[in-house]
Amino acid sequence: MSDRALQRFARLADEPLVPTASASRGSWTTLKAVIDHRALLGLLVRRDVKARYKDSALGMLWTLINPLVQLLIYWLVLGQILGAARGIPDFAIYIFSGLTIFGLFSETLSAATGSIVANSGLVKKVYVPREIFPLATAGSALVTFGVQLIVLVAACLILDSAPLSMGLLYFLPAVLIVVIYAVSLGILLSAINVYLRDVQYLTSILLMLALWSSPIVYGWTMVQQVIDRLGLPQWLLDVYSANPVTIAVLGFHRAFWVAGTPSDYPADLALRMGIAIVVGLLLLWGCQRVFSRLQGNFAQEL
Amino acid sequence: MTRITDHSEVMPLGPKIVEVNNVSKTFVLRRDNSLKERIVTLGRSGRAHREKFDALKNITFDVEAGSTIGLIGTNGSGKSTLLKVIGGIIDPTSGSVRRRGRIAALLELGAGFHPDLSGRDNVYLNASILGLSKEETDAEFDSILAFSEIGDFIDTQVKFYSSGMYVRLAFAVAVHTNPDLLLVDEVLAVGDEAFQRKCMDKIRQFQQEGRTIVLVSHSAAQVTEICDRGVVLRAGEIAFVGSATEATKVHREILEEKRKLTLDDPAEEEEPASSKIRSITVRNTEGRVLKNLDGGESVVIEVAVEHSEPTGEWNSSMSIDTPHGQQVYGAGTLRSHTPHPAAPAGVSVIRYEIHELPLAGGQYFVNAEISNGENKQWDIFWQGAMFSVAEDPDQSGTVRARSTITTMAVSPE
């Protein structure tokens, strides 16, 4: 037995014996483990981005084609044919900024939901903190988001309505809200999806509902008008405006859609965003607890 | 047949690196997997759709740093599950596993390889999964590449790799992550012979460096060759913990029982065999019991058989094995068409005299088997005796022979 072996034994003898069971790890330990694995997180994001458009001729261009076609359809059908554009100035920017921030939510959530199943090869064979997989999907969705953001800014400049107002302060909180909620729900749903594969189909329906229940292709004021016209109680509008995705979309509009006036937004938008972030962090903690309960049996269910 | 031997014959080792404490694992097998099915079968009828399966039952053992442990057992005995529990990939249903130090697991070929990425990208990804930083991987990269023998294919997508290239790259990454504990599932059988030899050398080097290896294997030869200790599992329970050689013996007995169970007619199984092998003794031609041989001398193998009732003509056979399970010699009455004559109840002793047994240095085991006149097996005794043959520094292998080496005159051109 060599000296190196004896040194190794001495070092090991100093280390504590740590239980392997994941259920016994707290959120704090998990957070530390994820931070320790941040390099892996970066590599997983790069892997996702690289592998996604591998062997396709247009590559990253596809991240643009999808929202541009969506923009075209909504602008033409809803804006021009159905007439939504009449109440909303700079309708193209309005729609595209809404679609961009919603795309971040929808891409993160749908990819995160399937992330544990998609990475089953890793989950079954090596131990890494499994929260990394849903988190990595947020990373690759942010890359897509970044590309679309460049296009959005370019479009704003071309249409001569440069987003240079104090409204830009709403940009970061809006993105933060979307990431927190998409990751929280993604962590929760990815764990449930291991046991019940129906969840991934459920997610796509939920995302469709979320798209139409936020002021993306119509204006927030239109909702107000409908509630007034039908004589519905005012708290319905509060319920509608309490949706974190709605809050994030409104904040994003505030940042990029300079044609809007204060009357286009609910009062105290900044406060609402703050509350949404705090609630979101609590939700993230709760979802992580459920995830760590469920993850002990991942390897055998996959 | 739970046998726990003391480890006195195993060299005292480093501190405990893994502590498996009363670990049980129960799998619930469901037949309904969609929401609809589950709602339909909710409640009491849902229980009928579940089956419990105990993969591991009350497993307790420790692994000391610096040891190499083989987990052996038949298919479905729970050895891979146990390895995954140790690796932290599956949580035990009850009990606990505690461990320390850096761990690398090689559980299946190419774990964590993404088929669409190049070998290079996968090396970084896999190393990162095993806990290496980018700088550490940069430093080790050339060494990994050299060890894997992938060459220029490193920049090709791994989906075009052969299975041998896959496992070579995966093994190369795992052994370069500087683990204190290496978990290996039956993956080493994939590479070609040269690579397997290289893996074995690497494992020996790891042992020298005081690293700990836990290996799952079907191969008794592999276990006796590399492991110093063995854990035998049977149907989720520990059947044996002790030295690797003894562990392979227990494993063989279990296999033999299993073979008998599948071969025997249930009706025939009722009657217990009337004859048993009592002992196997190795003697020299003068009748003195031998433990150590010089090699090349004549040897007498005595097999004592106890018949509980008078028997008709019967047969016997014996064989000599290396610790790797490689048979070096075998003989028997069936082969020579000379069955033993009818015997009364009581002990009969059969004498096999082997003239000038030309064995090279090493350890050998003697096995014996008896059967009735129709060749229906009565009893088999694995490793009933053991003897050692003195090493001859002039040769290697298992056959003792003499050679003369001469240099033939070469005429210059």
XYZ file of C-alpha atoms in Angstrom:
715
model
C 0.000 0.000 0.000
C 1.567 3.274 -1.133
C 1.915 6.569 0.703
C -0.754 8.085 -1.537
C -3.136 5.437 -0.311
C -2.362 6.263 3.303
C -2.850 9.970 2.615
C -6.163 9.183 0.970
C -7.244 7.129 3.976
C -6.308 9.932 6.342
C -8.303 12.434 4.291
C -11.317 10.110 4.107
C -11.205 9.456 7.828
C -11.631 13.202 8.372
C -14.679 13.471 6.143
C -18.082 12.790 7.688
C -20.217 9.924 6.423
C -23.111 11.495 4.531
C -26.445 9.769 3.928
C -27.284 9.299 0.249
C -31.081 9.473 0.482
C -32.357 12.540 -1.336
C -35.486 12.983 0.809
C -33.259 13.842 3.749
C -31.719 16.793 1.917
C -33.178 20.200 2.605
C -33.801 22.964 0.080
C -30.693 24.746 1.280
C -28.427 21.734 0.687
C -30.005 21.260 -2.727
C -29.415 24.895 -3.612
C -25.778 24.499 -2.606
C -25.487 21.312 -4.657
C -26.971 23.074 -7.690
C -24.537 25.959 -7.282
C -21.682 23.437 -7.032
C -22.887 21.992 -10.321
C -23.274 25.328 -12.099
C -20.655 24.343 -14.658
C -22.765 21.315 -15.500
C -25.819 23.551 -15.755
C -23.977 25.647 -18.310
C -22.941 22.567 -20.272
C -26.484 21.182 -20.266
C -27.800 24.471 -21.613
C -25.160 24.445 -24.320
C -25.950 20.817 -25.071
C -29.661 21.603 -25.453
C -29.023 24.592 -27.692
C -26.410 22.792 -29.770
C -28.355 19.573 -30.150
C -31.680 21.209 -30.882
C -30.824 22.483 -34.325
C -28.069 19.993 -35.091
C -28.256 18.772 -38.695
C -30.784 21.459 -39.663
C -29.736 23.818 -42.419
C -31.229 26.972 -40.916
C -30.108 26.256 -37.334
C -30.795 29.069 -34.890
C -32.919 30.870 -37.507
C -35.753 28.547 -36.530
C -35.991 30.280 -33.166
C -37.101 33.342 -35.149
C -39.309 31.813 -37.799
C -41.835 30.463 -35.337
C -42.661 33.728 -33.504
C -42.464 35.752 -36.737
C -45.144 33.580 -38.338
C -47.190 33.825 -35.163
C -46.780 37.594 -35.242
C -47.886 37.723 -38.842
C -51.029 35.682 -38.181
C -52.070 37.597 -35.087
C -51.288 40.961 -36.659
C -53.260 40.120 -39.810
C -56.184 38.135 -38.414
C -56.727 39.732 -35.043
C -55.361 43.195 -35.715
C -56.504 43.941 -39.221
C -59.396 41.549 -39.951
C -60.997 41.428 -36.502
C -60.006 45.000 -35.769
C -58.107 44.696 -32.482
C -55.436 46.979 -33.884
C -57.783 49.917 -33.928
C -57.668 50.262 -30.150
C -53.952 49.585 -29.828
C -51.315 51.847 -31.399
C -48.141 50.152 -32.697
C -50.018 46.875 -32.693
C -47.113 44.893 -34.202
C -44.728 45.827 -31.381
C -47.456 45.224 -28.815
C -48.063 41.699 -30.081
C -44.441 40.830 -30.627
C -43.335 41.948 -27.174
C -46.198 39.978 -25.612
C -45.363 36.899 -27.672
C -41.678 37.162 -26.784
C -42.171 37.175 -23.030
C -44.910 34.559 -23.215
C -42.664 32.415 -25.413
C -40.123 32.375 -22.602
C -42.773 31.124 -20.188
C -44.236 28.568 -22.525
C -40.911 27.182 -23.754
C -39.480 26.885 -20.256
C -42.573 25.250 -18.818
C -43.159 22.759 -21.601
C -39.496 21.749 -21.876
C -39.086 21.591 -18.081
C -42.114 19.330 -17.733
C -40.539 16.751 -19.985
C -36.974 17.347 -18.790
C -36.637 14.505 -16.277
C -38.099 11.990 -18.702
C -35.947 13.341 -21.533
C -32.815 12.993 -19.406
C -33.772 9.576 -18.073
C -30.448 8.221 -19.274
C -28.675 10.464 -16.807
C -31.223 10.268 -14.012
C -31.007 6.482 -13.973
C -27.278 6.176 -14.054
C -25.505 8.977 -12.272
C -26.326 11.110 -9.318
C -26.528 14.844 -9.879
C -29.053 17.158 -8.195
C -32.013 16.479 -10.457
C -33.372 20.018 -10.179
C -30.627 20.833 -12.663
C -32.608 19.398 -15.579
C -35.684 21.660 -15.332
C -33.327 24.566 -14.578
C -31.307 23.870 -17.707
C -34.436 24.146 -19.844
C -34.942 27.658 -18.488
C -31.402 28.390 -19.613
C -31.945 27.256 -23.169
C -35.309 29.051 -23.293
C -33.495 32.210 -22.223
C -31.147 31.802 -25.188
C -34.125 31.702 -27.561
C -35.614 34.620 -25.695
C -32.389 36.568 -26.136
C -32.443 36.096 -29.904
C -36.074 37.199 -30.114
C -35.323 40.155 -27.899
C -32.724 41.373 -30.383
C -35.332 41.182 -33.141
C -37.839 43.017 -30.946
C -35.413 45.847 -30.247
C -34.494 46.012 -33.929
C -38.179 46.189 -34.869
C -38.749 48.971 -32.327
C -35.881 50.949 -33.838
C -37.118 50.390 -37.402
C -40.655 51.442 -36.490
C -39.154 54.543 -34.890
C -40.405 53.915 -31.387
C -37.166 53.183 -29.551
C -37.822 51.728 -26.084
C -35.950 54.414 -24.202
C -38.147 55.302 -21.284
C -38.217 54.723 -17.541
C -40.487 51.810 -18.474
C -37.334 49.799 -19.231
C -36.986 49.355 -15.455
C -39.894 46.922 -15.707
C -37.942 44.655 -18.040
C -35.888 42.698 -15.515
C -38.668 42.116 -12.948
C -40.946 40.922 -15.753
C -38.382 38.380 -16.942
C -37.699 37.371 -13.355
C -41.383 36.680 -12.686
C -41.698 34.551 -15.787
C -38.554 32.553 -14.973
C -39.536 31.997 -11.328
C -43.039 30.786 -12.130
C -42.060 28.719 -15.147
C -39.238 27.047 -13.217
C -41.386 26.411 -10.117
C -44.204 24.854 -12.085
C -41.678 23.109 -14.321
C -39.949 21.503 -11.337
C -43.274 20.340 -9.930
C -44.690 19.066 -13.225
C -41.447 17.381 -14.312
C -41.547 15.252 -11.157
C -45.225 14.382 -11.570
C -44.663 13.662 -15.250
C -42.330 10.810 -14.306
C -45.228 9.037 -12.628
C -48.016 10.216 -14.921
C -47.053 10.923 -18.498
C -50.406 12.629 -19.056
C -48.952 15.721 -17.452
C -47.011 16.763 -20.546
C -50.214 16.865 -22.590
C -51.985 18.688 -19.800
C -49.207 21.283 -19.841
C -49.751 22.124 -23.497
C -53.436 22.765 -22.802
C -52.612 24.911 -19.793
C -50.201 26.923 -21.914
C -52.857 27.531 -24.532
C -55.214 28.790 -21.832
C -52.435 30.946 -20.393
C -51.807 32.548 -23.793
C -55.403 33.688 -24.099
C -55.864 34.652 -20.468
C -53.140 37.288 -20.649
C -53.265 40.572 -22.575
C -51.019 39.481 -25.431
C -53.186 39.684 -28.554
C -55.711 42.050 -26.986
C -55.358 44.965 -24.570
C -55.809 45.009 -20.820
C -58.228 47.907 -21.199
C -60.426 45.740 -23.445
C -60.923 43.344 -20.541
C -61.910 46.299 -18.374
C -64.400 47.445 -20.993
C -65.946 43.984 -21.313
C -66.399 43.741 -17.538
C -68.019 47.183 -17.460
C -70.263 46.451 -20.441
C -71.519 43.136 -19.095
C -72.000 44.632 -15.636
C -69.689 42.063 -14.017
C -68.226 42.761 -10.555
C -64.919 44.677 -10.489
C -63.059 41.965 -8.490
C -63.067 39.861 -11.640
C -60.625 42.353 -13.111
C -58.465 42.050 -9.988
C -58.478 38.282 -10.326
C -57.534 38.613 -13.975
C -54.752 41.048 -13.156
C -53.389 38.889 -10.334
C -52.218 36.247 -12.813
C -48.401 36.401 -12.627
C -48.071 35.835 -16.376
C -50.424 38.773 -16.961
C -48.364 40.925 -14.605
C -45.161 39.951 -16.400
C -46.691 40.648 -19.828
C -47.927 44.056 -18.665
C -44.483 44.842 -17.276
C -42.893 43.801 -20.535
C -45.285 46.014 -22.483
C -44.337 48.810 -20.179
C -40.695 48.312 -21.149
C -40.987 47.945 -24.927
C -44.333 49.270 -26.061
C -43.763 52.988 -25.696
C -47.060 53.894 -27.339
C -48.932 52.840 -24.207
C -50.292 55.328 -21.648
C -50.677 54.835 -17.863
C -54.375 54.089 -18.401
C -53.394 50.971 -20.347
C -52.085 49.355 -17.158
C -53.595 48.562 -13.758
C -52.606 50.840 -10.889
C -49.487 50.014 -8.821
C -47.971 47.714 -11.435
C -44.561 47.874 -9.704
C -46.091 46.791 -6.388
C -47.967 43.965 -8.063
C -44.740 42.774 -9.629
C -42.981 42.834 -6.278
C -45.743 40.756 -4.688
C -45.668 38.330 -7.605
C -41.924 37.813 -7.111
C -42.264 37.134 -3.382
C -45.177 34.722 -3.908
C -43.223 33.100 -6.739
C -40.223 32.448 -4.514
C -42.469 30.780 -1.930
C -44.007 28.693 -4.697
C -40.533 27.721 -5.899
C -39.643 26.519 -2.410
C -42.870 24.519 -2.119
C -42.425 22.921 -5.532
C -38.842 21.969 -4.697
C -40.033 20.234 -1.495
C -42.516 18.172 -3.497
C -39.852 17.440 -6.097
C -37.379 16.161 -3.513
C -40.092 13.916 -2.059
C -40.856 12.434 -5.448
C -37.336 12.100 -6.830
C -36.341 9.104 -4.702
C -38.205 6.777 -7.020
C -37.326 8.442 -10.329
C -34.745 5.877 -11.337
C -37.130 2.962 -11.085
C -40.105 4.701 -12.702
C -38.268 5.784 -15.824
C -27.668 -20.588 3.819
C -26.568 -17.329 5.374
C -22.919 -17.591 6.176
C -20.930 -14.738 7.496
C -17.258 -15.397 7.916
C -14.943 -13.116 9.772
C -12.640 -11.068 7.611
C -9.540 -12.072 9.492
C -7.861 -13.299 6.358
C -8.396 -9.948 4.656
C -5.738 -7.361 5.291
C -6.891 -4.542 7.598
C -7.778 -1.579 5.401
C -8.543 2.103 5.573
C -11.519 3.802 7.211
C -15.093 2.923 6.307
C -16.038 4.562 3.025
C -19.531 3.127 2.598
C -21.843 1.987 5.338
C -24.907 0.069 4.190
C -27.226 -0.216 7.141
C -30.262 -2.500 7.041
C -31.237 -1.389 3.558
C -34.453 -2.671 2.007
C -35.934 -1.689 -1.297
C -39.457 -2.476 -2.376
C -40.593 -1.801 -5.888
C -44.253 -1.255 -6.544
C -45.145 -2.574 -9.943
C -48.200 -0.936 -11.433
C -50.073 -2.065 -14.435
C -51.904 1.225 -14.938
C -49.864 4.112 -16.169
C -52.183 6.782 -17.463
C -54.376 9.180 -15.566
C -57.517 7.567 -16.911
C -56.509 4.093 -15.840
C -55.474 5.334 -12.453
C -58.741 7.149 -11.819
C -60.702 4.139 -13.014
C -58.799 1.867 -10.656
C -58.732 4.341 -7.780
C -59.358 3.043 -4.281
C -59.579 -0.559 -3.315
C -59.492 -2.036 -6.777
C -56.295 -0.003 -7.308
C -54.480 -2.284 -4.887
C -55.144 -5.183 -7.196
C -53.227 -3.315 -9.865
C -50.158 -3.100 -7.698
C -47.611 -5.730 -6.991
C -44.873 -5.430 -4.447
C -41.462 -6.770 -5.164
C -38.706 -6.850 -2.574
C -35.541 -6.175 -4.520
C -33.371 -5.853 -1.426
C -34.048 -7.158 2.068
C -32.179 -5.955 5.153
C -28.777 -5.578 3.570
C -26.043 -4.574 5.990
C -22.354 -4.407 5.254
C -19.474 -1.969 5.257
C -16.895 -1.176 2.647
C -13.463 -0.160 3.872
C -11.443 2.312 1.858
C -8.895 0.634 -0.355
C -10.783 -2.608 -0.770
C -12.199 -3.994 -3.984
C -15.562 -5.611 -3.499
C -17.384 -7.812 -5.970
C -21.155 -7.975 -5.805
C -22.158 -11.293 -7.267
C -25.426 -13.112 -7.627
C -27.693 -14.654 -10.198
C -29.909 -12.589 -12.501
C -32.471 -10.636 -10.504
C -30.721 -11.111 -7.183
C -30.610 -7.346 -6.645
C -26.932 -6.623 -7.195
C -27.435 -3.799 -9.673
C -30.138 -2.293 -7.466
C -27.737 -2.394 -4.531
C -25.084 -0.648 -6.596
C -27.570 2.076 -7.526
C -28.574 2.514 -3.894
C -24.901 2.926 -2.965
C -24.535 5.409 -5.807
C -27.470 7.456 -4.496
C -29.420 6.963 -7.711
C -32.202 5.064 -5.990
C -33.303 5.843 -2.445
C -33.764 2.825 -0.174
C -37.312 2.164 1.080
C -35.929 1.707 4.586
C -32.497 1.721 6.112
C -29.702 4.045 5.096
C -26.533 4.258 3.088
C -23.855 6.644 4.262
C -20.664 7.297 2.385
C -17.859 9.777 1.984
C -15.314 10.818 -0.553
C -15.578 11.471 -4.238
C -17.579 8.966 -6.201
C -17.660 8.000 -9.870
C -20.177 5.541 -11.213
C -19.914 3.574 -14.425
C -23.331 2.008 -14.403
C -24.069 1.565 -18.043
C -22.182 2.258 -21.147
C -22.141 5.878 -22.147
C -24.245 7.113 -19.257
C -24.831 10.746 -19.955
C -23.586 10.750 -23.497
C -25.696 12.795 -25.833
C -25.797 11.095 -29.239
C -25.889 14.348 -31.210
C -22.825 15.882 -29.603
C -19.220 15.181 -30.495
C -17.036 12.965 -28.355
C -15.180 16.043 -27.144
C -18.343 17.809 -25.966
C -19.467 14.611 -24.298
C -16.193 14.242 -22.444
C -16.676 17.690 -20.911
C -20.331 16.984 -20.152
C -19.656 13.587 -18.630
C -16.685 14.818 -16.613
C -18.807 17.652 -15.314
C -21.536 15.217 -14.296
C -18.909 13.256 -12.405
C -17.854 16.434 -10.644
C -14.849 17.703 -12.593
C -14.486 21.399 -13.328
C -13.681 22.638 -16.820
C -10.069 23.418 -15.891
C -9.586 19.946 -14.415
C -11.044 18.388 -17.563
C -8.787 20.540 -19.748
C -5.796 19.245 -17.812
C -6.865 15.621 -18.126
C -8.224 15.779 -21.663
C -5.169 14.485 -23.524
C -4.778 11.663 -21.069
C -8.475 10.738 -21.448
C -8.160 10.794 -25.216
C -5.042 8.627 -25.136
C -6.592 6.137 -22.751
C -9.782 5.812 -24.771
C -7.899 5.255 -28.052
C -10.637 7.148 -29.867
C -8.174 9.215 -31.875
C -9.590 11.496 -34.551
C -13.120 10.283 -33.918
C -13.200 12.526 -30.847
C -14.801 15.281 -32.936
C -17.420 12.972 -34.466
C -20.925 12.762 -33.038
C -21.044 9.844 -30.652
C -24.087 8.337 -32.342
C -21.675 7.093 -34.992
C -19.458 5.363 -32.415
C -19.302 1.610 -32.049
C -20.342 0.226 -28.688
C -16.697 -0.471 -27.915
C -15.744 3.157 -28.562
C -18.625 4.275 -26.373
C -17.558 2.277 -23.375
C -13.893 3.092 -23.867
C -14.600 6.786 -23.781
C -16.946 6.440 -20.804
C -14.447 4.360 -18.861
C -11.630 6.746 -19.746
C -13.587 9.712 -18.372
C -14.650 7.870 -15.215
C -11.137 6.779 -14.288
C -9.752 10.266 -14.820
C -12.112 11.961 -12.377
C -9.907 11.032 -9.415
C -12.608 9.109 -7.525
C -12.178 7.693 -4.036
C -14.960 5.261 -4.806
C -15.600 3.764 -8.228
C -18.820 1.863 -8.887
C -18.708 -0.403 -11.921
C -21.654 -2.325 -13.334
C -21.060 -5.091 -15.843
C -19.730 -2.815 -18.532
C -16.141 -3.891 -18.816
C -17.003 -6.895 -20.943
C -17.681 -4.644 -23.923
C -14.224 -3.537 -25.028
C -11.862 -5.777 -26.963
C -9.304 -7.877 -25.157
C -6.535 -5.300 -25.339
C -8.783 -2.680 -23.802
C -10.008 -5.024 -21.105
C -6.399 -5.698 -20.187
C -5.859 -1.943 -19.969
C -8.908 -1.589 -17.723
C -7.572 -4.295 -15.447
C -4.205 -2.527 -15.258
C -5.986 0.706 -14.406
C -7.978 -1.058 -11.713
C -4.763 -2.488 -10.261
C -3.273 0.995 -10.254
C -6.400 2.257 -8.465
C -5.960 -0.445 -5.861
C -2.355 0.617 -5.362
C -3.522 4.180 -4.831
C -5.918 3.086 -2.124
C -9.062 3.779 -4.126
C -12.131 1.698 -3.456
C -13.925 -0.235 -6.176
C -17.347 -1.819 -5.992
C -17.927 -4.074 -8.957
C -20.997 -5.960 -10.095
C -20.157 -9.096 -11.992
C -21.501 -12.396 -13.223
C -18.046 -13.697 -13.808
C -16.500 -15.631 -10.940
C -13.176 -15.414 -12.760
C -13.290 -11.624 -12.838
C -14.187 -11.435 -9.158
C -11.391 -13.729 -8.028
C -8.970 -11.915 -10.272
C -9.552 -8.369 -9.053
C -11.585 -8.395 -5.855
C -10.338 -9.047 -2.374
C -13.815 -9.352 -0.937
C -17.099 -10.604 -2.273
C -20.743 -10.066 -1.350
C -23.084 -12.749 -2.652
C -26.719 -11.811 -3.032
C -29.566 -14.228 -3.383
C -33.143 -13.052 -3.979
C -32.361 -9.669 -2.429
C -30.670 -11.026 0.661
C -27.031 -11.332 1.576
C -26.018 -14.964 1.247
C -22.384 -14.403 2.048
C -19.838 -11.726 2.877
C -16.178 -12.613 2.958
C -13.161 -13.299 0.843
C -13.617 -13.209 -2.916
C -12.576 -16.826 -3.408
C -15.092 -18.122 -0.903
C -17.742 -15.825 -2.309
C -17.367 -17.317 -5.773
C -17.677 -20.753 -4.212
C -20.965 -19.827 -2.526
C -22.116 -18.269 -5.784
C -21.384 -21.490 -7.639
C -23.329 -23.505 -5.087
C -26.297 -21.201 -5.561
C -26.062 -21.560 -9.344
C -25.879 -25.319 -8.923
C -28.985 -25.373 -6.733
C -30.780 -23.232 -9.258
C -29.734 -25.533 -12.077
C -30.987 -28.550 -10.155
C -34.292 -26.846 -9.471
C -34.867 -26.133 -13.134
C -33.663 -29.531 -14.296
C -35.319 -31.808 -11.783
C -38.732 -33.198 -12.321
C -40.894 -32.077 -9.408
C -41.764 -35.708 -8.724
C -38.133 -36.726 -8.543
C -37.322 -33.834 -6.310
C -39.345 -35.435 -3.511
C -36.832 -38.160 -2.749
C -33.587 -36.858 -1.342
C -30.433 -38.256 -2.865
C -29.366 -41.383 -1.032
C -25.635 -40.723 -1.362
C -23.514 -37.782 -0.334
C -19.909 -36.772 -0.810
C -18.364 -36.526 2.631
C -14.881 -35.257 1.861
C -12.209 -34.800 -0.760
C -8.582 -35.346 0.245
C -5.400 -34.779 -1.719
C -2.560 -37.197 -0.884
C 0.747 -38.261 -2.318
C 1.236 -41.830 -3.478
C 2.455 -42.826 0.001
C -0.844 -41.678 1.492
C 0.387 -38.490 3.183
C -2.077 -35.548 3.007
C -0.733 -32.846 0.694
C -1.271 -29.101 0.892
C 1.774 -27.934 -1.021
C 3.037 -29.597 -4.163
C 6.258 -29.128 -6.029
C 4.544 -29.765 -9.371
C 5.027 -32.745 -11.611
C 4.589 -35.399 -8.918
C 1.865 -38.059 -8.833
C -1.180 -37.137 -6.790
C -3.988 -39.178 -5.273
C -7.429 -37.656 -4.908
C -9.593 -39.508 -2.406
C -13.338 -38.941 -2.433
C -15.285 -40.350 0.508
C -18.911 -41.105 -0.378
C -21.571 -42.077 2.117
C -24.427 -44.250 0.844
C -27.453 -44.202 3.140
C -28.792 -47.351 1.448
C -27.326 -50.087 -0.748
C -26.896 -48.937 -4.301
C -26.433 -50.462 -7.744
C -23.693 -49.438 -10.138
C -22.753 -45.789 -9.731
C -20.488 -43.148 -11.219
C -18.155 -40.448 -10.003
C -16.039 -37.723 -11.499
C -13.536 -35.183 -10.274
C -12.026 -32.004 -11.655
C -9.293 -29.554 -10.781
C -9.891 -25.796 -11.183
C -7.860 -22.636 -10.927
C -9.297 -19.932 -8.635
C -10.653 -18.287 -11.817
C -12.856 -21.294 -12.368
C -10.839 -22.526 -15.312
C -10.812 -26.319 -15.345
C -7.314 -27.728 -15.800
C -8.079 -31.415 -15.502
C -11.113 -33.654 -15.222
C -11.714 -37.409 -15.176
C -14.607 -39.695 -14.345
C -16.016 -43.182 -14.573
C -18.592 -42.150 -17.143
C -15.861 -40.917 -19.431
C -13.795 -44.062 -18.962
C -16.856 -46.398 -19.046
C -15.819 -47.989 -15.765
C -18.692 -47.455 -13.304
C -18.162 -48.310 -9.664
C -19.668 -51.656 -8.679
C -22.759 -51.948 -6.470
C -22.034 -50.793 -2.927
C -23.633 -51.537 0.440
C -24.882 -48.765 2.749
C -21.973 -47.017 4.416
C -18.869 -45.127 3.317
C -17.066 -45.956 0.080
C -13.791 -44.273 -0.761
C -12.864 -43.691 -4.414
C -9.252 -43.195 -5.287
C -8.141 -41.225 -8.332
C -4.445 -41.499 -8.921
C -3.172 -38.884 -11.326
C 0.258 -39.735 -12.643
C 2.726 -36.879 -12.758
C 0.298 -33.974 -12.601
C 2.169 -31.250 -14.558
C 0.783 -28.121 -12.918
C 2.534 -24.796 -12.814
C 2.639 -22.617 -9.710
C -0.591 -21.367 -8.123
C -3.630 -22.360 -6.169
C -5.949 -25.150 -7.296
C -9.309 -26.484 -6.158
C -10.634 -30.006 -6.412
C -14.320 -30.685 -7.145
C -16.126 -34.022 -7.195
C -19.493 -35.241 -8.393
C -21.355 -38.553 -7.916
C -24.338 -39.947 -9.779
C -26.241 -43.231 -10.111
C -25.915 -45.764 -12.940
C -28.244 -43.727 -15.178
C -26.126 -40.620 -14.606
C -28.719 -38.880 -12.430
C -26.754 -36.601 -10.167
C -26.681 -37.407 -6.463
C -24.312 -34.820 -5.156
C -21.670 -32.348 -6.211
C -18.983 -30.888 -3.960
C -17.358 -27.689 -5.217
C -13.901 -26.837 -3.995
C -13.837 -29.738 -1.590
C -10.067 -29.545 -1.341
C -7.422 -26.982 -2.093
C -3.718 -27.265 -2.747
C -0.919 -25.006 -3.834
C 1.830 -25.688 -6.297
C 5.209 -24.037 -5.900
C 5.981 -21.271 -8.369
C 8.614 -21.874 -10.980
C 10.350 -18.572 -11.752
C 11.232 -19.795 -15.245
C 7.686 -19.996 -16.556
C 4.121 -18.691 -16.411
C 0.727 -20.266 -17.148
C -0.888 -23.337 -15.641
C 1.003 -26.139 -17.393
C 4.395 -27.122 -16.003
C 6.846 -27.768 -18.791
C 10.495 -27.287 -19.493
C 11.768 -25.366 -22.410
C 15.144 -24.753 -23.915
C 15.746 -21.452 -25.603
C 18.443 -21.225 -28.231
C 19.458 -18.511 -30.592
C 19.869 -19.864 -34.100
C 22.845 -18.558 -36.011
C 21.730 -15.859 -38.393
C 23.903 -15.321 -41.405
C 24.285 -11.677 -42.372
C 22.993 -10.709 -45.783
